[in-house]
Amino acid sequence: MSSPPPASPADHGVVVIGAGVVGVATAYALARRGKRVHLVDRAAGPALGTSFANGAQLSYAYTDAMAGPALWKQLPGVLGGSDPSYRAHTTADPDYWRWSLAFLRNATAGRLRRNTLATLELALESRAAMAALLQRHALEFDHQVAGKLHLYYKAASLPAAEAMIALKRPYGVEQRLVDAAEVARIEPALADIPGIAGAVHSPEEEVGDPWRFSNGLLEVLRERYGVQASFGLDLRRLARDGTSGWRLEAADGQVLQARQVVVCTGIDGNALLRPLGVRVPLMAIKGYSFTAPCGPAAPRTSITDTSRKLVFCRLGERMRVAGVAEVNVWDPQPSPQRMADLVALARASLPRAADYDRVESQWGGLRPVTPFSSPVIRQARDGLFVNLGHGMLGWTLAMGSGERVAALLEAA
């Protein structure tokens, strides 16, 4: 690998704004190509926001778009608040209605297929990029190929699940529909769970702790690739700096200059981009998770309960449980009531998967969701690139997204 040329003090080469999993992966993709990279974030360290304690599943096969024909049946519960796992908070904000109408326009069979396959393509690129990274650098982040079981409790849901398997099969995705007996064989911890009508088994799915991954990769970036990282830097304004670069102004008066900028700030991206006339259709969908010691029947396979909209992911001797979706909620602090709802849903789903009386940590995060469920990765202005809108799949799509945006910078 050739070393990047030395920079003047004012020239930071490429500044990547945002040090969640997407930003750190983007910094790696750029640095590996010989770019001089400066990674900045307003938090005290990497992956302390939405990336910190998400569901931890690397769901390369499960890329189904959020909007589809089934959404119409769910709307009364979502809007009326009767669904404990998925709620929408309606406001008069024009951006909320603009996004909501675009989301509903994507709730057709044709767009479900198109959007699912678009995300699948990126997910498979991401899986390959993750494998290549781990061949080059040994990172410890509880990474395993654990496989995944997507549980269905209604037989009426199985034909649609089978149709999705058929849609993805030509792209090399290994999935199959299994009955309750096969579920128990694959994951003995589920043998006593009643009411399972069937499941989609994805044996190649992976898991890993995104916070540990981001910290480990940042250490590699600093030591092996010369990447600078600045934390506690709250950038408030982007502006063109003459004709050759960008000026980045922080709340405390600090100023950075860069020839190229990549915005990887998740739901906060529009605050930086809107003054430049750049709009990305993002909606905050707040999610929750908790981490607890494994229980006496902790599954080793990753589990998704489609009825309660929960994911269970084993990270060593801890169980990460994530779920609950609140549309148009912009405060990341966990609500005690919603956290209690999540724990109650998890107890009802897999009562012995975790020690629910010894919850070690709680998390709330704002997932940046586009109406079409795929991220926006593009050049927005000369020298300005966006890598935003990964929704519930930021951890899954991070490595592939970094590769795509790095390719755009090389071609610019």
CSV table of C-alpha atoms in Angstrom, one decimal:
chain,number,residue,atom,x,y,z
A,1,MET,CA,0.0,0.0,0.0
A,2,SER,CA,1.4,3.4,-1.0
A,3,SER,CA,1.4,6.1,1.7
A,4,PRO,CA,-0.7,9.2,1.1
A,5,PRO,CA,1.3,12.4,0.3
A,6,PRO,CA,1.9,14.8,3.2
A,7,ALA,CA,-0.7,17.5,3.7
A,8,SER,CA,-0.4,21.1,4.6
A,9,PRO,CA,-1.9,21.9,8.1
A,10,ALA,CA,-5.0,23.3,6.5
A,11,ASP,CA,-5.6,20.5,4.0
A,12,HIS,CA,-7.3,17.5,5.5
A,13,GLY,CA,-7.8,15.7,2.1
A,14,VAL,CA,-11.1,13.8,2.7
A,15,VAL,CA,-13.1,14.6,5.8
A,16,VAL,CA,-15.6,11.9,6.7
A,17,ILE,CA,-18.3,13.4,9.0
A,18,GLY,CA,-19.8,10.8,11.3
A,19,ALA,CA,-18.0,7.9,13.0
A,20,GLY,CA,-20.8,5.3,13.3
A,21,VAL,CA,-20.3,2.0,11.5
A,22,VAL,CA,-21.0,3.6,8.2
A,23,GLY,CA,-18.5,6.4,8.7
A,24,VAL,CA,-15.8,4.2,10.0
A,25,ALA,CA,-16.3,1.7,7.1
A,26,THR,CA,-16.2,4.6,4.7
A,27,ALA,CA,-13.0,5.9,6.2
A,28,TYR,CA,-11.5,2.4,5.7
A,29,ALA,CA,-12.5,2.1,2.1
A,30,LEU,CA,-11.0,5.5,1.3
A,31,ALA,CA,-7.8,5.0,3.3
A,32,ARG,CA,-7.2,1.6,1.7
A,33,ARG,CA,-7.3,3.4,-1.7
A,34,GLY,CA,-4.5,5.7,-0.5
A,35,LYS,CA,-6.7,8.7,0.4
A,36,ARG,CA,-5.7,10.9,3.3
A,37,VAL,CA,-8.7,10.7,5.6
A,38,HIS,CA,-9.8,12.7,8.6
A,39,LEU,CA,-12.8,11.2,10.5
A,40,VAL,CA,-14.8,13.5,12.7
A,41,ASP,CA,-17.7,13.1,15.1
A,42,ARG,CA,-19.5,15.2,17.7
A,43,ALA,CA,-19.6,12.3,20.2
A,44,ALA,CA,-16.7,11.4,22.5
A,45,GLY,CA,-15.8,8.3,20.4
A,46,PRO,CA,-16.9,6.1,17.5
A,47,ALA,CA,-20.3,4.4,17.3
A,48,LEU,CA,-21.8,6.0,20.3
A,49,GLY,CA,-25.1,6.9,18.5
A,50,THR,CA,-27.4,4.7,16.5
A,51,SER,CA,-24.6,2.2,15.9
A,52,PHE,CA,-23.9,1.7,19.6
A,53,ALA,CA,-26.2,-1.1,20.6
A,54,ASN,CA,-28.4,-2.0,17.6
A,55,GLY,CA,-29.7,-5.5,16.9
A,56,ALA,CA,-26.1,-6.7,16.0
A,57,GLN,CA,-27.3,-9.0,13.2
A,58,LEU,CA,-25.5,-8.8,9.9
A,59,SER,CA,-28.6,-9.6,7.9
A,60,TYR,CA,-27.1,-10.0,4.4
A,61,ALA,CA,-30.0,-12.2,3.2
A,62,TYR,CA,-32.9,-10.4,4.9
A,63,THR,CA,-33.1,-7.1,3.0
A,64,ASP,CA,-36.9,-6.9,2.6
A,65,ALA,CA,-38.1,-3.4,2.1
A,66,MET,CA,-40.2,-1.9,4.8
A,67,ALA,CA,-43.0,-0.8,2.5
A,68,GLY,CA,-45.1,-3.4,0.8
A,69,PRO,CA,-48.7,-4.5,0.2
A,70,ALA,CA,-48.9,-5.9,3.8
A,71,LEU,CA,-48.4,-2.4,5.2
A,72,TRP,CA,-52.0,-1.4,4.3
A,73,LYS,CA,-53.4,-3.9,6.8
A,74,GLN,CA,-51.1,-2.7,9.5
A,75,LEU,CA,-51.8,1.0,9.2
A,76,PRO,CA,-54.8,1.2,11.6
A,77,GLY,CA,-52.7,-0.3,14.4
A,78,VAL,CA,-49.7,1.8,13.6
A,79,LEU,CA,-51.6,5.1,13.4
A,80,GLY,CA,-54.0,4.2,16.3
A,81,GLY,CA,-51.2,3.2,18.7
A,82,SER,CA,-52.6,-0.3,19.4
A,83,ASP,CA,-49.6,-2.0,18.0
A,84,PRO,CA,-47.0,-2.1,20.9
A,85,SER,CA,-44.1,-2.7,18.5
A,86,TYR,CA,-44.7,-0.2,15.7
A,87,ARG,CA,-46.2,3.3,16.1
A,88,ALA,CA,-46.3,6.5,14.1
A,89,HIS,CA,-46.4,9.9,15.6
A,90,THR,CA,-48.3,12.2,13.3
A,91,THR,CA,-47.5,15.9,13.1
A,92,ALA,CA,-48.2,18.8,10.9
A,93,ASP,CA,-44.6,19.0,9.7
A,94,PRO,CA,-44.7,19.1,5.8
A,95,ASP,CA,-41.5,16.9,5.7
A,96,TYR,CA,-43.3,14.2,7.7
A,97,TRP,CA,-46.2,14.1,5.2
A,98,ARG,CA,-43.9,14.3,2.2
A,99,TRP,CA,-41.9,11.3,3.5
A,100,SER,CA,-45.0,9.4,4.5
A,101,LEU,CA,-46.7,9.8,1.1
A,102,ALA,CA,-43.5,8.7,-0.6
A,103,PHE,CA,-43.3,5.7,1.7
A,104,LEU,CA,-46.9,4.7,0.9
A,105,ARG,CA,-46.2,5.0,-2.8
A,106,ASN,CA,-43.6,2.3,-2.3
A,107,ALA,CA,-46.1,-0.1,-0.7
A,108,THR,CA,-46.8,-2.0,-3.9
A,109,ALA,CA,-45.7,-5.4,-5.0
A,110,GLY,CA,-43.6,-4.1,-7.8
A,111,ARG,CA,-41.7,-1.6,-5.7
A,112,LEU,CA,-41.3,-4.1,-2.8
A,113,ARG,CA,-39.5,-6.3,-5.3
A,114,ARG,CA,-37.4,-3.6,-6.8
A,115,ASN,CA,-36.4,-2.0,-3.4
A,116,THR,CA,-35.6,-5.4,-1.8
A,117,LEU,CA,-33.3,-6.4,-4.7
A,118,ALA,CA,-31.6,-3.0,-4.7
A,119,THR,CA,-30.8,-3.4,-1.0
A,120,LEU,CA,-29.8,-7.1,-1.5
A,121,GLU,CA,-27.2,-6.1,-4.1
A,122,LEU,CA,-25.6,-3.7,-1.7
A,123,ALA,CA,-25.8,-6.3,1.2
A,124,LEU,CA,-24.0,-8.9,-0.8
A,125,GLU,CA,-21.3,-6.3,-1.7
A,126,SER,CA,-21.1,-5.6,2.0
A,127,ARG,CA,-20.7,-9.2,3.0
A,128,ALA,CA,-17.8,-9.6,0.5
A,129,ALA,CA,-16.2,-6.4,1.8
A,130,MET,CA,-16.4,-7.5,5.4
A,131,ALA,CA,-14.8,-10.9,4.5
A,132,ALA,CA,-12.0,-9.1,2.7
A,133,LEU,CA,-11.4,-6.8,5.7
A,134,LEU,CA,-11.3,-9.7,8.2
A,135,GLN,CA,-8.7,-11.5,5.9
A,136,ARG,CA,-6.5,-8.4,6.1
A,137,HIS,CA,-7.0,-7.4,9.8
A,138,ALA,CA,-7.9,-9.5,12.8
A,139,LEU,CA,-10.7,-7.7,14.6
A,140,GLU,CA,-12.4,-8.9,17.8
A,141,PHE,CA,-16.1,-8.1,17.9
A,142,ASP,CA,-18.0,-11.3,18.8
A,143,HIS,CA,-18.2,-12.1,15.1
A,144,GLN,CA,-19.8,-15.4,14.2
A,145,VAL,CA,-21.7,-17.0,11.3
A,146,ALA,CA,-24.6,-17.9,13.5
A,147,GLY,CA,-27.3,-18.3,10.9
A,148,LYS,CA,-30.8,-16.8,11.3
A,149,LEU,CA,-34.3,-18.1,11.9
A,150,HIS,CA,-37.2,-15.8,10.9
A,151,LEU,CA,-40.1,-17.1,12.9
A,152,TYR,CA,-43.7,-17.0,11.7
A,153,TYR,CA,-46.7,-17.7,13.9
A,154,LYS,CA,-49.4,-17.5,11.2
A,155,ALA,CA,-49.5,-20.0,8.4
A,156,ALA,CA,-51.1,-17.4,6.2
A,157,SER,CA,-47.7,-15.5,6.3
A,158,LEU,CA,-45.7,-18.4,4.8
A,159,PRO,CA,-46.6,-18.1,1.1
A,160,ALA,CA,-45.3,-14.5,1.1
A,161,ALA,CA,-42.1,-15.6,2.9
A,162,GLU,CA,-41.6,-18.4,0.3
A,163,ALA,CA,-42.1,-15.9,-2.5
A,164,MET,CA,-39.3,-13.7,-1.0
A,165,ILE,CA,-37.0,-16.8,-0.9
A,166,ALA,CA,-37.7,-17.4,-4.6
A,167,LEU,CA,-37.0,-13.8,-5.4
A,168,LYS,CA,-33.5,-13.9,-3.9
A,169,ARG,CA,-32.5,-17.4,-4.9
A,170,PRO,CA,-31.1,-16.3,-8.4
A,171,TYR,CA,-28.7,-14.0,-6.6
A,172,GLY,CA,-27.1,-16.9,-4.6
A,173,VAL,CA,-28.9,-16.3,-1.4
A,174,GLU,CA,-29.2,-19.5,0.7
A,175,GLN,CA,-32.6,-19.6,2.4
A,176,ARG,CA,-35.3,-22.2,2.9
A,177,LEU,CA,-38.7,-22.5,4.5
A,178,VAL,CA,-38.8,-25.0,7.4
A,179,ASP,CA,-41.6,-26.3,9.6
A,180,ALA,CA,-41.7,-26.2,13.4
A,181,ALA,CA,-40.0,-29.5,13.8
A,182,GLU,CA,-37.1,-28.4,11.7
A,183,VAL,CA,-36.9,-25.1,13.6
A,184,ALA,CA,-36.4,-27.1,16.9
A,185,ARG,CA,-33.7,-29.2,15.2
A,186,ILE,CA,-31.8,-26.2,13.9
A,187,GLU,CA,-32.1,-24.4,17.2
A,188,PRO,CA,-33.0,-26.6,20.2
A,189,ALA,CA,-33.6,-23.6,22.4
A,190,LEU,CA,-36.9,-23.1,20.5
A,191,ALA,CA,-38.2,-26.6,21.0
A,192,ASP,CA,-40.6,-25.6,23.8
A,193,ILE,CA,-41.8,-22.4,22.1
A,194,PRO,CA,-45.5,-22.8,21.1
A,195,GLY,CA,-47.3,-21.7,18.0
A,196,ILE,CA,-44.5,-21.6,15.5
A,197,ALA,CA,-46.1,-22.2,12.1
A,198,GLY,CA,-42.8,-22.2,10.2
A,199,ALA,CA,-39.6,-20.1,9.7
A,200,VAL,CA,-37.2,-18.9,7.0
A,201,HIS,CA,-33.7,-20.3,7.8
A,202,SER,CA,-30.8,-18.3,6.5
A,203,PRO,CA,-27.7,-20.4,7.5
A,204,GLU,CA,-25.1,-17.9,6.3
A,205,GLU,CA,-26.2,-14.9,8.3
A,206,GLU,CA,-23.6,-13.3,10.7
A,207,VAL,CA,-23.6,-11.4,14.0
A,208,GLY,CA,-21.2,-9.0,15.6
A,209,ASP,CA,-21.0,-6.1,18.1
A,210,PRO,CA,-21.0,-2.9,16.0
A,211,TRP,CA,-19.5,-0.8,18.8
A,212,ARG,CA,-16.5,-3.2,19.3
A,213,PHE,CA,-16.1,-3.4,15.5
A,214,SER,CA,-16.0,0.4,15.1
A,215,ASN,CA,-13.4,0.8,17.9
A,216,GLY,CA,-11.3,-2.0,16.5
A,217,LEU,CA,-11.3,-0.8,13.0
A,218,LEU,CA,-10.6,2.8,14.1
A,219,GLU,CA,-7.4,1.5,15.9
A,220,VAL,CA,-6.4,-0.2,12.6
A,221,LEU,CA,-7.1,3.0,10.7
A,222,ARG,CA,-4.9,5.1,12.9
A,223,GLU,CA,-2.0,2.6,13.2
A,224,ARG,CA,-1.9,1.2,9.7
A,225,TYR,CA,-3.4,3.8,7.4
A,226,GLY,CA,-2.5,7.1,9.1
A,227,VAL,CA,-6.2,8.2,9.5
A,228,GLN,CA,-6.8,11.2,11.8
A,229,ALA,CA,-9.8,11.1,14.0
A,230,SER,CA,-11.3,14.0,16.0
A,231,PHE,CA,-14.1,13.6,18.5
A,232,GLY,CA,-16.2,16.1,20.4
A,233,LEU,CA,-16.3,18.2,17.2
A,234,ASP,CA,-19.8,19.4,16.6
A,235,LEU,CA,-19.8,20.6,13.0
A,236,ARG,CA,-22.6,23.1,12.2
A,237,ARG,CA,-21.9,24.4,8.7
A,238,LEU,CA,-20.5,23.3,5.4
A,239,ALA,CA,-19.5,25.9,2.8
A,240,ARG,CA,-17.5,26.0,-0.4
A,241,ASP,CA,-14.0,27.2,0.2
A,242,GLY,CA,-13.2,29.0,-3.1
A,243,THR,CA,-13.3,26.6,-6.0
A,244,SER,CA,-11.1,23.8,-4.8
A,245,GLY,CA,-12.6,22.6,-1.5
A,246,TRP,CA,-14.8,22.8,1.5
A,247,ARG,CA,-14.8,24.8,4.8
A,248,LEU,CA,-16.3,23.0,7.8
A,249,GLU,CA,-17.2,25.1,10.8
A,250,ALA,CA,-17.7,23.7,14.3
A,251,ALA,CA,-19.9,25.1,17.1
A,252,ASP,CA,-16.8,25.9,19.1
A,253,GLY,CA,-15.2,28.0,16.3
A,254,GLN,CA,-12.9,25.4,15.0
A,255,VAL,CA,-12.5,25.3,11.2
A,256,LEU,CA,-11.4,22.5,9.0
A,257,GLN,CA,-10.7,22.6,5.3
A,258,ALA,CA,-10.9,19.6,2.9
A,259,ARG,CA,-10.9,18.9,-0.8
A,260,GLN,CA,-13.6,16.3,-0.4
A,261,VAL,CA,-16.3,15.7,2.2
A,262,VAL,CA,-18.4,12.6,2.9
A,263,VAL,CA,-21.5,13.0,5.0
A,264,CYS,CA,-22.2,9.8,7.1
A,265,THR,CA,-24.2,11.4,9.9
A,266,GLY,CA,-27.3,9.3,9.7
A,267,ILE,CA,-30.5,11.2,10.7
A,268,ASP,CA,-28.6,14.4,11.3
A,269,GLY,CA,-27.4,14.6,7.7
A,270,ASN,CA,-30.1,17.0,6.5
A,271,ALA,CA,-29.2,19.6,9.0
A,272,LEU,CA,-25.8,20.0,7.3
A,273,LEU,CA,-27.0,19.5,3.8
A,274,ARG,CA,-30.3,21.5,3.6
A,275,PRO,CA,-28.5,25.0,3.7
A,276,LEU,CA,-26.7,23.8,0.6
A,277,GLY,CA,-29.9,23.0,-1.2
A,278,VAL,CA,-29.3,19.2,-0.9
A,279,ARG,CA,-32.2,17.1,0.4
A,280,VAL,CA,-32.2,13.5,1.3
A,281,PRO,CA,-35.6,11.9,2.1
A,282,LEU,CA,-34.9,10.7,5.7
A,283,MET,CA,-37.3,9.9,8.5
A,284,ALA,CA,-36.3,9.1,12.1
A,285,ILE,CA,-37.6,5.7,13.2
A,286,LYS,CA,-36.6,5.3,16.8
A,287,GLY,CA,-35.6,1.8,17.9
A,288,TYR,CA,-34.7,0.3,21.2
A,289,SER,CA,-32.5,-2.5,22.5
A,290,PHE,CA,-31.3,-4.0,25.7
A,291,THR,CA,-28.5,-6.3,26.6
A,292,ALA,CA,-28.7,-9.0,29.3
A,293,PRO,CA,-26.9,-12.1,30.4
A,294,CYS,CA,-27.9,-15.2,28.5
A,295,GLY,CA,-30.7,-17.2,30.0
A,296,PRO,CA,-30.9,-21.0,30.4
A,297,ALA,CA,-32.3,-21.4,26.9
A,298,ALA,CA,-30.4,-18.8,25.0
A,299,PRO,CA,-30.4,-19.5,21.2
A,300,ARG,CA,-27.1,-19.5,19.4
A,301,THR,CA,-28.9,-18.9,16.1
A,302,SER,CA,-30.1,-15.3,15.5
A,303,ILE,CA,-33.9,-15.1,15.9
A,304,THR,CA,-36.4,-12.7,14.4
A,305,ASP,CA,-39.9,-12.9,15.8
A,306,THR,CA,-42.1,-11.5,13.0
A,307,SER,CA,-45.2,-11.3,15.1
A,308,ARG,CA,-43.7,-9.1,17.8
A,309,LYS,CA,-41.1,-7.5,15.5
A,310,LEU,CA,-38.1,-8.5,17.7
A,311,VAL,CA,-34.6,-9.7,17.0
A,312,PHE,CA,-32.5,-11.8,19.4
A,313,CYS,CA,-28.8,-11.9,18.9
A,314,ARG,CA,-26.2,-13.7,21.0
A,315,LEU,CA,-22.9,-11.9,21.5
A,316,GLY,CA,-20.8,-14.3,23.5
A,317,GLU,CA,-22.5,-14.8,26.9
A,318,ARG,CA,-24.8,-11.8,26.4
A,319,MET,CA,-28.1,-11.5,24.6
A,320,ARG,CA,-29.0,-8.4,22.6
A,321,VAL,CA,-32.7,-7.9,22.0
A,322,ALA,CA,-33.9,-5.1,19.7
A,323,GLY,CA,-37.3,-4.0,18.6
A,324,VAL,CA,-40.0,-1.3,18.8
A,325,ALA,CA,-40.3,1.2,16.0
A,326,GLU,CA,-41.5,4.8,16.6
A,327,VAL,CA,-41.9,6.7,13.4
A,328,ASN,CA,-41.2,10.5,13.5
A,329,VAL,CA,-39.7,10.5,17.0
A,330,TRP,CA,-36.5,12.5,17.2
A,331,ASP,CA,-35.3,12.1,20.8
A,332,PRO,CA,-32.8,9.2,21.1
A,333,GLN,CA,-33.2,8.9,24.9
A,334,PRO,CA,-34.9,5.6,25.8
A,335,SER,CA,-38.5,6.0,27.1
A,336,PRO,CA,-38.9,3.9,30.3
A,337,GLN,CA,-42.3,2.8,29.2
A,338,ARG,CA,-41.3,1.7,25.7
A,339,MET,CA,-38.3,-0.1,27.2
A,340,ALA,CA,-40.6,-1.9,29.5
A,341,ASP,CA,-42.7,-2.8,26.5
A,342,LEU,CA,-39.7,-4.2,24.8
A,343,VAL,CA,-38.7,-6.4,27.8
A,344,ALA,CA,-42.3,-7.6,28.1
A,345,LEU,CA,-42.4,-8.5,24.4
A,346,ALA,CA,-39.1,-10.4,24.7
A,347,ARG,CA,-40.3,-12.3,27.7
A,348,ALA,CA,-43.5,-13.3,25.9
A,349,SER,CA,-41.5,-14.4,22.8
A,350,LEU,CA,-38.5,-16.3,24.3
A,351,PRO,CA,-39.0,-16.4,28.1
A,352,ARG,CA,-35.7,-18.2,28.8
A,353,ALA,CA,-33.5,-16.6,26.2
A,354,ALA,CA,-32.1,-14.0,28.6
A,355,ASP,CA,-32.0,-13.1,32.2
A,356,TYR,CA,-34.6,-10.4,31.9
A,357,ASP,CA,-34.2,-9.3,35.6
A,358,ARG,CA,-30.6,-8.4,35.0
A,359,VAL,CA,-30.6,-6.1,32.1
A,360,GLU,CA,-27.1,-4.6,31.8
A,361,SER,CA,-27.7,-1.8,29.3
A,362,GLN,CA,-30.5,0.0,27.5
A,363,TRP,CA,-30.3,1.9,24.2
A,364,GLY,CA,-32.4,4.1,22.0
A,365,GLY,CA,-31.3,5.1,18.5
A,366,LEU,CA,-32.7,7.1,15.6
A,367,ARG,CA,-32.6,5.0,12.4
A,368,PRO,CA,-32.4,7.1,9.2
A,369,VAL,CA,-35.0,5.5,6.9
A,370,THR,CA,-35.7,6.4,3.3
A,371,PRO,CA,-39.1,5.8,1.7
A,372,PHE,CA,-37.6,3.1,-0.5
A,373,SER,CA,-35.5,1.4,2.3
A,374,SER,CA,-32.2,1.8,0.5
A,375,PRO,CA,-29.5,4.3,1.4
A,376,VAL,CA,-28.7,7.3,-0.7
A,377,ILE,CA,-25.1,7.1,-1.9
A,378,ARG,CA,-24.2,9.8,-4.4
A,379,GLN,CA,-22.2,12.9,-5.2
A,380,ALA,CA,-24.3,15.9,-4.2
A,381,ARG,CA,-22.0,18.7,-5.2
A,382,ASP,CA,-18.5,19.0,-6.5
A,383,GLY,CA,-16.4,17.4,-3.8
A,384,LEU,CA,-19.4,16.6,-1.6
A,385,PHE,CA,-20.8,13.1,-1.2
A,386,VAL,CA,-23.6,11.6,0.9
A,387,ASN,CA,-23.8,8.2,2.4
A,388,LEU,CA,-27.1,8.3,4.3
A,389,GLY,CA,-30.4,6.5,4.9
A,390,HIS,CA,-29.4,2.9,5.9
A,391,GLY,CA,-32.4,2.5,8.2
A,392,MET,CA,-32.5,-0.7,10.2
A,393,LEU,CA,-29.6,-2.2,8.1
A,394,GLY,CA,-26.8,0.3,8.8
A,395,TRP,CA,-24.6,-2.4,10.4
A,396,THR,CA,-25.3,-4.8,7.5
A,397,LEU,CA,-24.8,-2.3,4.7
A,398,ALA,CA,-21.9,-0.3,6.2
A,399,MET,CA,-18.9,-2.0,4.5
A,400,GLY,CA,-20.5,-2.1,1.0
A,401,SER,CA,-21.7,1.5,1.3
A,402,GLY,CA,-18.2,2.6,2.2
A,403,GLU,CA,-16.8,0.8,-0.9
A,404,ARG,CA,-19.5,2.4,-3.2
A,405,VAL,CA,-18.8,6.0,-2.0
A,406,ALA,CA,-15.0,5.5,-2.2
A,407,ALA,CA,-15.5,4.4,-5.8
A,408,LEU,CA,-17.4,7.6,-6.4
A,409,LEU,CA,-14.6,9.7,-5.0
A,410,GLU,CA,-12.1,7.9,-7.1
A,411,ALA,CA,-14.1,8.6,-10.3
A,412,ALA,CA,-14.8,12.3,-9.4
